[in-house]
PDB file of C-alpha atoms in Angstrom:
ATOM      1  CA  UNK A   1      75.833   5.014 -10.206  1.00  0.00           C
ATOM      2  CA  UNK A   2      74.169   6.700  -7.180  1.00  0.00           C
ATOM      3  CA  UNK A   3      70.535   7.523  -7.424  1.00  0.00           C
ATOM      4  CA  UNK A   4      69.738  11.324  -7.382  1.00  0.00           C
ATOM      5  CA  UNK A   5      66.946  11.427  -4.843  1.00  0.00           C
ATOM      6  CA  UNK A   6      65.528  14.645  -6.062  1.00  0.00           C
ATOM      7  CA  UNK A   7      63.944  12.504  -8.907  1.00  0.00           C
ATOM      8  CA  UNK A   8      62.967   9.162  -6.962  1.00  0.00           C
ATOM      9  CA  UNK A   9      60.393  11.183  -4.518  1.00  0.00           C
ATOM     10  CA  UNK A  10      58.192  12.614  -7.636  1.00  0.00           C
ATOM     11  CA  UNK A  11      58.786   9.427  -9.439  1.00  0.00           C
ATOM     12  CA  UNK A  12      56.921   7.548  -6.515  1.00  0.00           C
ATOM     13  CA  UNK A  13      54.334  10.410  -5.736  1.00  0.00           C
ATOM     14  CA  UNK A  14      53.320   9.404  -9.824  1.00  0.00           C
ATOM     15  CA  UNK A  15      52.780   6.339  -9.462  1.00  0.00           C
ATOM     16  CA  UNK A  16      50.710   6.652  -6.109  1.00  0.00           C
ATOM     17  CA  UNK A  17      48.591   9.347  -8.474  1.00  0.00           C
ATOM     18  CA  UNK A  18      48.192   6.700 -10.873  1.00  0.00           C
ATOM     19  CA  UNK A  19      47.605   4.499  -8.621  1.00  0.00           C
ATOM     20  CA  UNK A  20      44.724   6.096  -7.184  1.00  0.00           C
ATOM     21  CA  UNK A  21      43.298   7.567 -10.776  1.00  0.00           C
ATOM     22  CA  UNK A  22      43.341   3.304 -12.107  1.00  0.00           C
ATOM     23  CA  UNK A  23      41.579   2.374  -8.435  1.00  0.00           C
ATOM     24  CA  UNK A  24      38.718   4.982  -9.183  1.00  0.00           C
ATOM     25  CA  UNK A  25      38.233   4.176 -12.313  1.00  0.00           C
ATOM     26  CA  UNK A  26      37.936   0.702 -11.600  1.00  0.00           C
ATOM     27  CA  UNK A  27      35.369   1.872  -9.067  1.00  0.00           C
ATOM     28  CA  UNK A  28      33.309   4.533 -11.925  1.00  0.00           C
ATOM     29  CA  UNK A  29      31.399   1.562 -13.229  1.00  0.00           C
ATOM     30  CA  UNK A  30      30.356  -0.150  -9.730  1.00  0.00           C
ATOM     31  CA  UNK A  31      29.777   3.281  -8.815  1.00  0.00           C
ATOM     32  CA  UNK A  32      27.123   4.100 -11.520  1.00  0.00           C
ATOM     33  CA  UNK A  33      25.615   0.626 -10.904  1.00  0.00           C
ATOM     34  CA  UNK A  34      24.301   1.928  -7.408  1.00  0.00           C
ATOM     35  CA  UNK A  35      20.723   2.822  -7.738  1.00  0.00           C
ATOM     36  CA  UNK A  36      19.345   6.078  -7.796  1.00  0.00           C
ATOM     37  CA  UNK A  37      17.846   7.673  -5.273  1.00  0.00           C
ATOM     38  CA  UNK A  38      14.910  10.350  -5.528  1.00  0.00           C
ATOM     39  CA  UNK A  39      13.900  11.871  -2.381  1.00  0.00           C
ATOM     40  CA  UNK A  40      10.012  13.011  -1.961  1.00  0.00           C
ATOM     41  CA  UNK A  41       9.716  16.488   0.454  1.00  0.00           C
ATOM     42  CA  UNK A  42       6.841  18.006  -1.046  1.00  0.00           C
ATOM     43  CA  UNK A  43       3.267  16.727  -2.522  1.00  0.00           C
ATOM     44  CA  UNK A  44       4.326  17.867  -5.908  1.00  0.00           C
ATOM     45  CA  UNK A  45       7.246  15.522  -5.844  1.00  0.00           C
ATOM     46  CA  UNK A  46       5.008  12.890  -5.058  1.00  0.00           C
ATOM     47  CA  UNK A  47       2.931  14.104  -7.795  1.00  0.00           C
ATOM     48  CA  UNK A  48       6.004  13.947 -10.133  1.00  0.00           C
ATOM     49  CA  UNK A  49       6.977  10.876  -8.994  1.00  0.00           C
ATOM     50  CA  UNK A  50       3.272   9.143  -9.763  1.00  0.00           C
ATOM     51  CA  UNK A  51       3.962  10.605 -13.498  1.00  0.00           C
ATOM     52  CA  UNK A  52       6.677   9.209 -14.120  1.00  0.00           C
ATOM     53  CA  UNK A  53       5.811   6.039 -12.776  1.00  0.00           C
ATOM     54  CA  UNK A  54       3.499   5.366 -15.949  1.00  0.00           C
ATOM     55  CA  UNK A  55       6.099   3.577 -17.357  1.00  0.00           C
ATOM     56  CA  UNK A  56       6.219   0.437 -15.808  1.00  0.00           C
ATOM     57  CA  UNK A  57      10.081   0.062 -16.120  1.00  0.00           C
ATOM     58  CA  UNK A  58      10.658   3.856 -14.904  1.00  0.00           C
ATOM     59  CA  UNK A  59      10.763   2.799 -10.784  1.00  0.00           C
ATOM     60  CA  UNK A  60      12.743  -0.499 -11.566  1.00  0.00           C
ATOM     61  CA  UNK A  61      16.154  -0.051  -9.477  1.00  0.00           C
ATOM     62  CA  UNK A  62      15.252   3.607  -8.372  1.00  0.00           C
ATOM     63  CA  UNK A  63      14.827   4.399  -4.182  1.00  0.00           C
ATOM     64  CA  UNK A  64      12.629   6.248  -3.553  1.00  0.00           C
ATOM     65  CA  UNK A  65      13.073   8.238   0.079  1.00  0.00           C
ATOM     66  CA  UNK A  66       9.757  10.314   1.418  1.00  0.00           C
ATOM     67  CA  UNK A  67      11.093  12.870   4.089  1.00  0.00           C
ATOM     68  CA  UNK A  68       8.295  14.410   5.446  1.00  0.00           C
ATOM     69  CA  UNK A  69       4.544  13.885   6.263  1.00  0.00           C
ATOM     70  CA  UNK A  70       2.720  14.881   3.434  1.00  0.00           C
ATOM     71  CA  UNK A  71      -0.985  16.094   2.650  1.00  0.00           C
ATOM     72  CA  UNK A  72      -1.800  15.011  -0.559  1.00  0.00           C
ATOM     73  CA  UNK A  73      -3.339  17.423  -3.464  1.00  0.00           C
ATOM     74  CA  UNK A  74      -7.358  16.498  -4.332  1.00  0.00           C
ATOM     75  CA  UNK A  75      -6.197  15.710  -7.401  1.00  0.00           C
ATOM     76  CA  UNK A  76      -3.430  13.755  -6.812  1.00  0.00           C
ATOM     77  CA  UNK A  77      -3.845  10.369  -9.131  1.00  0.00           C
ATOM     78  CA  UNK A  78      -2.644   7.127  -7.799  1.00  0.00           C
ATOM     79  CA  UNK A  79       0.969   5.707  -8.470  1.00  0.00           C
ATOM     80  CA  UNK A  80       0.091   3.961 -11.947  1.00  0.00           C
ATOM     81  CA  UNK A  81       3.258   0.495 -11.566  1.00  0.00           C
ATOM     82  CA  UNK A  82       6.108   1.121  -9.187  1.00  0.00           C
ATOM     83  CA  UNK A  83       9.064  -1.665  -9.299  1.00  0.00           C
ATOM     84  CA  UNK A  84      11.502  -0.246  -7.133  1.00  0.00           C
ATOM     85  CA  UNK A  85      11.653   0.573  -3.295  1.00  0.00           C
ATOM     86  CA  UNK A  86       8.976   3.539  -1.327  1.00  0.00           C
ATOM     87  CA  UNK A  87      11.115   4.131   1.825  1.00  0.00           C
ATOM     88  CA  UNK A  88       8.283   5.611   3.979  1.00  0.00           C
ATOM     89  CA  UNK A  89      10.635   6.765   6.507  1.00  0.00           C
ATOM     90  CA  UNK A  90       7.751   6.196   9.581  1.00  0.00           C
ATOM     91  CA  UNK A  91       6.145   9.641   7.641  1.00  0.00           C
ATOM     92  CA  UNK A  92       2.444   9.748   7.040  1.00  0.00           C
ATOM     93  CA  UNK A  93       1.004  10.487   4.157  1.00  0.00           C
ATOM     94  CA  UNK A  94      -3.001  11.901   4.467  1.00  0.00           C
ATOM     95  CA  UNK A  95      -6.094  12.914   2.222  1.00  0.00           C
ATOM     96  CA  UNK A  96      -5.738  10.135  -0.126  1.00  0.00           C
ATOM     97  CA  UNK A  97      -8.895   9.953  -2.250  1.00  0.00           C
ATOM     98  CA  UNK A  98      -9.916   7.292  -5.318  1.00  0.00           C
ATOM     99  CA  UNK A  99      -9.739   9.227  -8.626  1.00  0.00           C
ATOM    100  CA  UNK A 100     -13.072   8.622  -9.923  1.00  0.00           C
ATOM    101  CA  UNK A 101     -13.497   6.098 -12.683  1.00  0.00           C
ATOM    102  CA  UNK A 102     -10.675   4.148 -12.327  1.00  0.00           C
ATOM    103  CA  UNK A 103     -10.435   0.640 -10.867  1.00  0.00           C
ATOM    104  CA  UNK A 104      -7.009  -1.076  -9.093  1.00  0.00           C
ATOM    105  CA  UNK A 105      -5.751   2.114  -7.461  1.00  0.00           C
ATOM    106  CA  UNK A 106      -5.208   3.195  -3.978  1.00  0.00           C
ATOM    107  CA  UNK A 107      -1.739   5.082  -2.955  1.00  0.00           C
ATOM    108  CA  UNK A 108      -0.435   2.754  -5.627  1.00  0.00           C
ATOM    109  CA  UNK A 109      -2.405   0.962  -8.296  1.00  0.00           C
ATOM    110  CA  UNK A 110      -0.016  -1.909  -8.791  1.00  0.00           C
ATOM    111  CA  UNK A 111       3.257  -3.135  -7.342  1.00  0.00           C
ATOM    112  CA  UNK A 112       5.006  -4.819  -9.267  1.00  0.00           C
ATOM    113  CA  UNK A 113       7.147  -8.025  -8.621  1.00  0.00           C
ATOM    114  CA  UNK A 114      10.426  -7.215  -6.545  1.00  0.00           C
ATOM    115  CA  UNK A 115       8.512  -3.623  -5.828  1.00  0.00           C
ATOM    116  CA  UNK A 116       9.072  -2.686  -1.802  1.00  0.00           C
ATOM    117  CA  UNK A 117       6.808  -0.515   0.444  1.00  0.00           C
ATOM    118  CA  UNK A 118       8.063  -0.239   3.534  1.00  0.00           C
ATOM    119  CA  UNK A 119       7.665   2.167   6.633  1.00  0.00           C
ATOM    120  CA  UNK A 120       5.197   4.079   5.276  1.00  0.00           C
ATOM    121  CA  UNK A 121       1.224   5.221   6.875  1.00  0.00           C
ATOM    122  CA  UNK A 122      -2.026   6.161   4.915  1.00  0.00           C
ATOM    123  CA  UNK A 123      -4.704   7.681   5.979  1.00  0.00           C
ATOM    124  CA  UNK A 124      -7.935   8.788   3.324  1.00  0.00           C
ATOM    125  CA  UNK A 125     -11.098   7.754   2.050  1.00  0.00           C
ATOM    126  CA  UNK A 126     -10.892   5.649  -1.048  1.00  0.00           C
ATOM    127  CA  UNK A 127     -14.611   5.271  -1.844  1.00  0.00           C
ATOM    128  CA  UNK A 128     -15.068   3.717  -5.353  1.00  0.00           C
ATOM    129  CA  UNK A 129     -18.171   6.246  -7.033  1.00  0.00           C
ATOM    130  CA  UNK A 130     -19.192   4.204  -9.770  1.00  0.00           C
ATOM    131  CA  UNK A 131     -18.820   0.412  -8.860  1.00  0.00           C
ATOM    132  CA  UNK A 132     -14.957   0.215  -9.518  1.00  0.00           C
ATOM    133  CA  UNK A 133     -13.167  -2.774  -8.540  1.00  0.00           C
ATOM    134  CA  UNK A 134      -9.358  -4.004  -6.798  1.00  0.00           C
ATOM    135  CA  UNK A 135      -8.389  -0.745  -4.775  1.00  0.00           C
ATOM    136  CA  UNK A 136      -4.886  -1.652  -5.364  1.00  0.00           C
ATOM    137  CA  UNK A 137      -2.868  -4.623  -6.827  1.00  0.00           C
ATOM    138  CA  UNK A 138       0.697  -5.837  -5.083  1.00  0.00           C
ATOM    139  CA  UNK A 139       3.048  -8.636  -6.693  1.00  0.00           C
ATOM    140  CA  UNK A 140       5.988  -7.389  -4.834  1.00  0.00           C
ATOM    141  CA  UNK A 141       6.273  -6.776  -0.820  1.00  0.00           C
ATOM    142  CA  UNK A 142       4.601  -4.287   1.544  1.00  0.00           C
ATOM    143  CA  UNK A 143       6.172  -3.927   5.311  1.00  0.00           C
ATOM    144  CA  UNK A 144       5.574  -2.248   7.979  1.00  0.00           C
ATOM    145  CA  UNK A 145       2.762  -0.131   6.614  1.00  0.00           C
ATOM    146  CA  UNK A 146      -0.540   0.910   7.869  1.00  0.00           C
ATOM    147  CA  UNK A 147      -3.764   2.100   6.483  1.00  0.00           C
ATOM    148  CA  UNK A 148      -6.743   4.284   8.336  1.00  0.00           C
ATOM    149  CA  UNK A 149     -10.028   5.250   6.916  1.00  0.00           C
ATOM    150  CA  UNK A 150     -12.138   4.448   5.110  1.00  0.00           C
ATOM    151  CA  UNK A 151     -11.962   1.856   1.909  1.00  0.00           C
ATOM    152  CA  UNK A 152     -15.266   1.274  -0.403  1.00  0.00           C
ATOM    153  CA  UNK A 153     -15.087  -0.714  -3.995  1.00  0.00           C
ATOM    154  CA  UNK A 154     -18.008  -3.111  -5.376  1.00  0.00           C
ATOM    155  CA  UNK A 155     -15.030  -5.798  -5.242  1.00  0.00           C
ATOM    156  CA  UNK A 156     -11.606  -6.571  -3.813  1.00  0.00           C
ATOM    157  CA  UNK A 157     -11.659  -4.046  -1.094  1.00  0.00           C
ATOM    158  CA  UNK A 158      -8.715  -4.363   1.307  1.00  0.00           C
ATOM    159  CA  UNK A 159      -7.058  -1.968   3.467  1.00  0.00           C
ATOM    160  CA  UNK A 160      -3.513  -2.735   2.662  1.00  0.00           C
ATOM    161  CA  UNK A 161      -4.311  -4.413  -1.019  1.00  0.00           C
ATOM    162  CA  UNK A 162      -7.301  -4.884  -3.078  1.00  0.00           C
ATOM    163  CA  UNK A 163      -5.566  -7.968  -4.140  1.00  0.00           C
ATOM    164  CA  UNK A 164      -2.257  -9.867  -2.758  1.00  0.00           C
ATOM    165  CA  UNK A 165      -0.922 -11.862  -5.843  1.00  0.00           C
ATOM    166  CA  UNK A 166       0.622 -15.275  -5.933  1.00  0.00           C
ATOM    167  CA  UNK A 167       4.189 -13.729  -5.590  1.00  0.00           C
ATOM    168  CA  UNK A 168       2.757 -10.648  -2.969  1.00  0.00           C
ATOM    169  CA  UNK A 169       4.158 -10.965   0.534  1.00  0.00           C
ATOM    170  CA  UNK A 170       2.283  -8.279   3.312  1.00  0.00           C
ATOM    171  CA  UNK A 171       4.378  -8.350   6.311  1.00  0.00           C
ATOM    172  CA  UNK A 172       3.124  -6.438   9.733  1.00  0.00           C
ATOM    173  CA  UNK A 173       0.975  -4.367   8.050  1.00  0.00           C
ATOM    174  CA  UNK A 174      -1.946  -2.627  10.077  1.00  0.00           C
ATOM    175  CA  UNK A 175      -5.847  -1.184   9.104  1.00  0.00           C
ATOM    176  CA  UNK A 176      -7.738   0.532  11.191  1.00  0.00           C
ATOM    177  CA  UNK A 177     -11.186   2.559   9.886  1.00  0.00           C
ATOM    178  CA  UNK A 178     -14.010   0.574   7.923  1.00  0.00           C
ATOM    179  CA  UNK A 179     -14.038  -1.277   4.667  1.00  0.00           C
ATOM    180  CA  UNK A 180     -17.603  -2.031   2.352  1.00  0.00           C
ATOM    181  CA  UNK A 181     -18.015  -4.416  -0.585  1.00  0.00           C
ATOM    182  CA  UNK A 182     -20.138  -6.424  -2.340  1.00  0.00           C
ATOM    183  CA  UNK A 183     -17.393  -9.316  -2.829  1.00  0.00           C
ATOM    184  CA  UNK A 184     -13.796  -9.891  -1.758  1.00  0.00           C
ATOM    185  CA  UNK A 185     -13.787  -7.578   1.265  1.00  0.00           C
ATOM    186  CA  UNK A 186     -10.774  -8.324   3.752  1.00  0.00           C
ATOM    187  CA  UNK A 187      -9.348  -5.979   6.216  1.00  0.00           C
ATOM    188  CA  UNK A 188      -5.774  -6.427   4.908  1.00  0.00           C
ATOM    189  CA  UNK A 189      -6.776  -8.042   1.619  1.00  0.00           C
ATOM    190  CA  UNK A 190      -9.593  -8.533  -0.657  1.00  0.00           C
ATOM    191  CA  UNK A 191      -8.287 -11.412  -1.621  1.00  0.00           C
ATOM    192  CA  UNK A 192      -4.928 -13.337  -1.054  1.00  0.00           C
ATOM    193  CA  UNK A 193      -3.077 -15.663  -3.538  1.00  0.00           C
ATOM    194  CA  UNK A 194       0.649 -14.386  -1.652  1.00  0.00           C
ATOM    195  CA  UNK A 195       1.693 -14.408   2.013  1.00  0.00           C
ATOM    196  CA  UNK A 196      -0.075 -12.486   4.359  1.00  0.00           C
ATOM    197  CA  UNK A 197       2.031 -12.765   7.946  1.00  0.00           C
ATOM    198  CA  UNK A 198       2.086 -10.937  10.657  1.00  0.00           C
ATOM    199  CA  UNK A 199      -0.447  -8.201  10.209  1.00  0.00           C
ATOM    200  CA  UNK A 200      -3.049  -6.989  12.346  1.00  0.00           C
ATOM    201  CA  UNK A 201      -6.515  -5.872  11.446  1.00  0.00           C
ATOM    202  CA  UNK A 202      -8.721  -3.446  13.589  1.00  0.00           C
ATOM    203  CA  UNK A 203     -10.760  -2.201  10.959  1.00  0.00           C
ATOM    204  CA  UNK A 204     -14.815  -2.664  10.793  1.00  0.00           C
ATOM    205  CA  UNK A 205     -15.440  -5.271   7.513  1.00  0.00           C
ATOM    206  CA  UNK A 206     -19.118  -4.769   5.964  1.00  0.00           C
ATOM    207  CA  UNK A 207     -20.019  -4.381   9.839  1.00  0.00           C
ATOM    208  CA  UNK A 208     -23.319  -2.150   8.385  1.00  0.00           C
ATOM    209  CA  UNK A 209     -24.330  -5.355   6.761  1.00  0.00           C
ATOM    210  CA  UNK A 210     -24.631  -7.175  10.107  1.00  0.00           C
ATOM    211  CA  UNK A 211     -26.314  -3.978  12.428  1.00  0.00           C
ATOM    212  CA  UNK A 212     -30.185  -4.820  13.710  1.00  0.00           C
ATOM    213  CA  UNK A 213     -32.581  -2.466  12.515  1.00  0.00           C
ATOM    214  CA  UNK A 214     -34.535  -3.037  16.086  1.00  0.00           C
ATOM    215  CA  UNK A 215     -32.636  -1.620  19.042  1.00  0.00           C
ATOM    216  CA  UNK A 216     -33.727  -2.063  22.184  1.00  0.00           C
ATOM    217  CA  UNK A 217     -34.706   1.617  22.891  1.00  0.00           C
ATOM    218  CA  UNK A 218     -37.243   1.576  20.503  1.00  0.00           C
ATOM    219  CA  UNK A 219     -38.343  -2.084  21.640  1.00  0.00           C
ATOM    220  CA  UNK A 220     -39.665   0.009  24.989  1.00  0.00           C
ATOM    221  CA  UNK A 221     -41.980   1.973  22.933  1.00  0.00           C
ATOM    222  CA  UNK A 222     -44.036  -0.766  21.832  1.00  0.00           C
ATOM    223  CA  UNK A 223     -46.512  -2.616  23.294  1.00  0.00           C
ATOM    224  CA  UNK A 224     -45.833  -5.523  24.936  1.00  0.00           C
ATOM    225  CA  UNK A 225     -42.099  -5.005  24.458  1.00  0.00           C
ATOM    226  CA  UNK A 226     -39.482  -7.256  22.681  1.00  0.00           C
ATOM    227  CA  UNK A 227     -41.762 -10.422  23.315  1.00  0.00           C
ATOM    228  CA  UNK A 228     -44.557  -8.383  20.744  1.00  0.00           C
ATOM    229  CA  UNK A 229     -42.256  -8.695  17.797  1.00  0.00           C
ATOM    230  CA  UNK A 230     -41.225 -11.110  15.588  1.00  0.00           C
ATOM    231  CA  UNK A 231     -37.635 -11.038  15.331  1.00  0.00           C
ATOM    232  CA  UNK A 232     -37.404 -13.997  13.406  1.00  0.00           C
ATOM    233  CA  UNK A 233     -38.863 -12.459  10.137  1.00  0.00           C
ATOM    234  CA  UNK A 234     -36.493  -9.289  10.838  1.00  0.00           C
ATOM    235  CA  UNK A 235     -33.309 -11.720  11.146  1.00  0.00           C
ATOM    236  CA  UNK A 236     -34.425 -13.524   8.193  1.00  0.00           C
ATOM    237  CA  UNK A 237     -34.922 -10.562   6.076  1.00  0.00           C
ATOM    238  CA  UNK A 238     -31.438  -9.543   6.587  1.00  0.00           C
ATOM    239  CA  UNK A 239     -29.811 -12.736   6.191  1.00  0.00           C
ATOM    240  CA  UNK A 240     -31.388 -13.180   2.759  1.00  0.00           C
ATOM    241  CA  UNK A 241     -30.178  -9.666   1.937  1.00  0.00           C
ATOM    242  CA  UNK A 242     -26.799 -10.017   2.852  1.00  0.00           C
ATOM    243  CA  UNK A 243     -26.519 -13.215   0.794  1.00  0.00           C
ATOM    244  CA  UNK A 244     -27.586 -11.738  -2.106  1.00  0.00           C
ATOM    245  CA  UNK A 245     -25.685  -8.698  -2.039  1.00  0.00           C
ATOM    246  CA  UNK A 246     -22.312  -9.883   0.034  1.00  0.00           C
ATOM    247  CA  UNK A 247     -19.878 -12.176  -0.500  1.00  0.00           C
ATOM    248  CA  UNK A 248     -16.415 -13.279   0.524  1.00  0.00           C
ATOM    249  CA  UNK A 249     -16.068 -11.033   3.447  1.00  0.00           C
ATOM    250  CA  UNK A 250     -13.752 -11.755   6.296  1.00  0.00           C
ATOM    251  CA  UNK A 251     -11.184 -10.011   9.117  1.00  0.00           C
ATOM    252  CA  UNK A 252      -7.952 -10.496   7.295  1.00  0.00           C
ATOM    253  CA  UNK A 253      -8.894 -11.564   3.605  1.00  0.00           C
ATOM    254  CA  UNK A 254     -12.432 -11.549   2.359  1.00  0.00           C
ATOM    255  CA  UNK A 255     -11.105 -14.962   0.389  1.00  0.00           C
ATOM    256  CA  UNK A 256      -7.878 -16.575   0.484  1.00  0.00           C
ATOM    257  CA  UNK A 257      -5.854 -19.491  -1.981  1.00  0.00           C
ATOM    258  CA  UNK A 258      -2.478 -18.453  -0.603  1.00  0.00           C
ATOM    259  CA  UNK A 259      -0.746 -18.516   3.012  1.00  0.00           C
ATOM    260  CA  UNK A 260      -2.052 -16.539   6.070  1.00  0.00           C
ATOM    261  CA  UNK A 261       0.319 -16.733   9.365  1.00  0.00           C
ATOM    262  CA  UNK A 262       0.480 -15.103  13.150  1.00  0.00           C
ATOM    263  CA  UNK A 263      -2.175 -12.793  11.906  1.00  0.00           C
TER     264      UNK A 263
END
């Protein structure tokens, strides 16, 4: 019997449609897999963003995009445990300040294994008030990133991490500004279990510790000039000082068990 092709065309244009419905939903669950992504434009997204992040497993699988340089609020508290990706985007974000009477904090307090920070610039004054420690813990990986100002904590002051855990990797990071501590002061790290590679340091580390309290101006004004004073006992002074007060201090990591390489 010959085939009526006023019914063949619709018959294949429905299975093409079902075709294409199966395909897609064969795709739905690969689709919802993907990761979300949360893009940061303002300082109170940021803000939002650091709330949510109090739950440790909140971040885990979420991107999270910053479009713009940002200014950051005077109260803006620190990122509590982030576990996904910060896509920095080469913005900058500025006016970060410690939240008093907390210790491990910094942009983030603590990233947390598989956690990324990538393209991304800081610039603040994270001065510890009341002898907090560990201005900011990684486990995961920080890239590309770079910190100026000024960093101040009793210990584990670093301009990129207060401290680089075993699994931590810091790859061409960059600090620039000044850092104080009393113990684990490093320009990148305050101390490194991880991988530190790559990164550059042009930040001043506990330099105050190390200026001469006799310059040579006022060495004209007394008489009989430099050869009239005992620099010895001066020197002295301030070497016992600084080793009772100071320890660990050093360019790239005030104190380091792990790997540092091409720094």
């Amino acid at each position: 019997m010959k085939k009526n092709p006023k019914h063949s065309i619709p018959a294949r244009l429905t299975a093409a449609v079902l075709a294409a419905v199966l395909a897609l939903a064969a795709a739905a669950p690969a689709l919802a897999a993907e990761p979300d992504v949360i893009h940061i434009r303002t300082a109170g997204d940021l803000t939002r963003l650091a709330q949510q992040c109090a739950l440790d497993t909140w971040s885990q699988g979420k991107t999270v995009v910053l479009e713009a340089d940002l200014t950051l609020d005077a109260n803006f508290a620190p990122i509590p445990t982030f576990g996904g990706i910060f896509d920095g985007g080469g913005h900058t974000l500025s006016g970060l300040r410690a939240a008093e009477g907390l210790s491990s904090q910094g942009l983030f307090r603590y990233i947390q294994e598989g956690g990324v920070v990538k393209n991304l610039t800081v610039q603040g004054d994270v001065t510890a008030r009341n002898g907090e420690t560990c201005l900011g813990g990684i486990a995961g990986t920080i890239v590309d990133c770079t910190f100026s100002g000024a960093v101040s904590a009793r210990e584990h002051a670093g301009g990129i991490a207060g401290f680089n855990d075993t699994t931590g990797s810091i790859y061409r990071c960059t600090a620039e500004g000044s850092l104080t501590g009393e113990r684990f002061t490093g320009g990148i790290t305050g101390e490194n279990a991880g991988t530190v590679t790559s990164c550059v340091n042009r930040a001043s580390v506990n330099t105050a510790a190390y200026d001469p309290q006799v310059s040579l101006e006022d060495s004209l004004n007394v008489p009989g000039g430099l050869e009239s004073l005992d620099l010895r006992d001066t020197v002295a002074d301030e070497a016992t000082e600084l080793l009772d007060t100071i320890t660990d201090t050093g360019g790239i990591a005030g104190c380091s068990t792990g790997i540092l390489r091409g720094c």
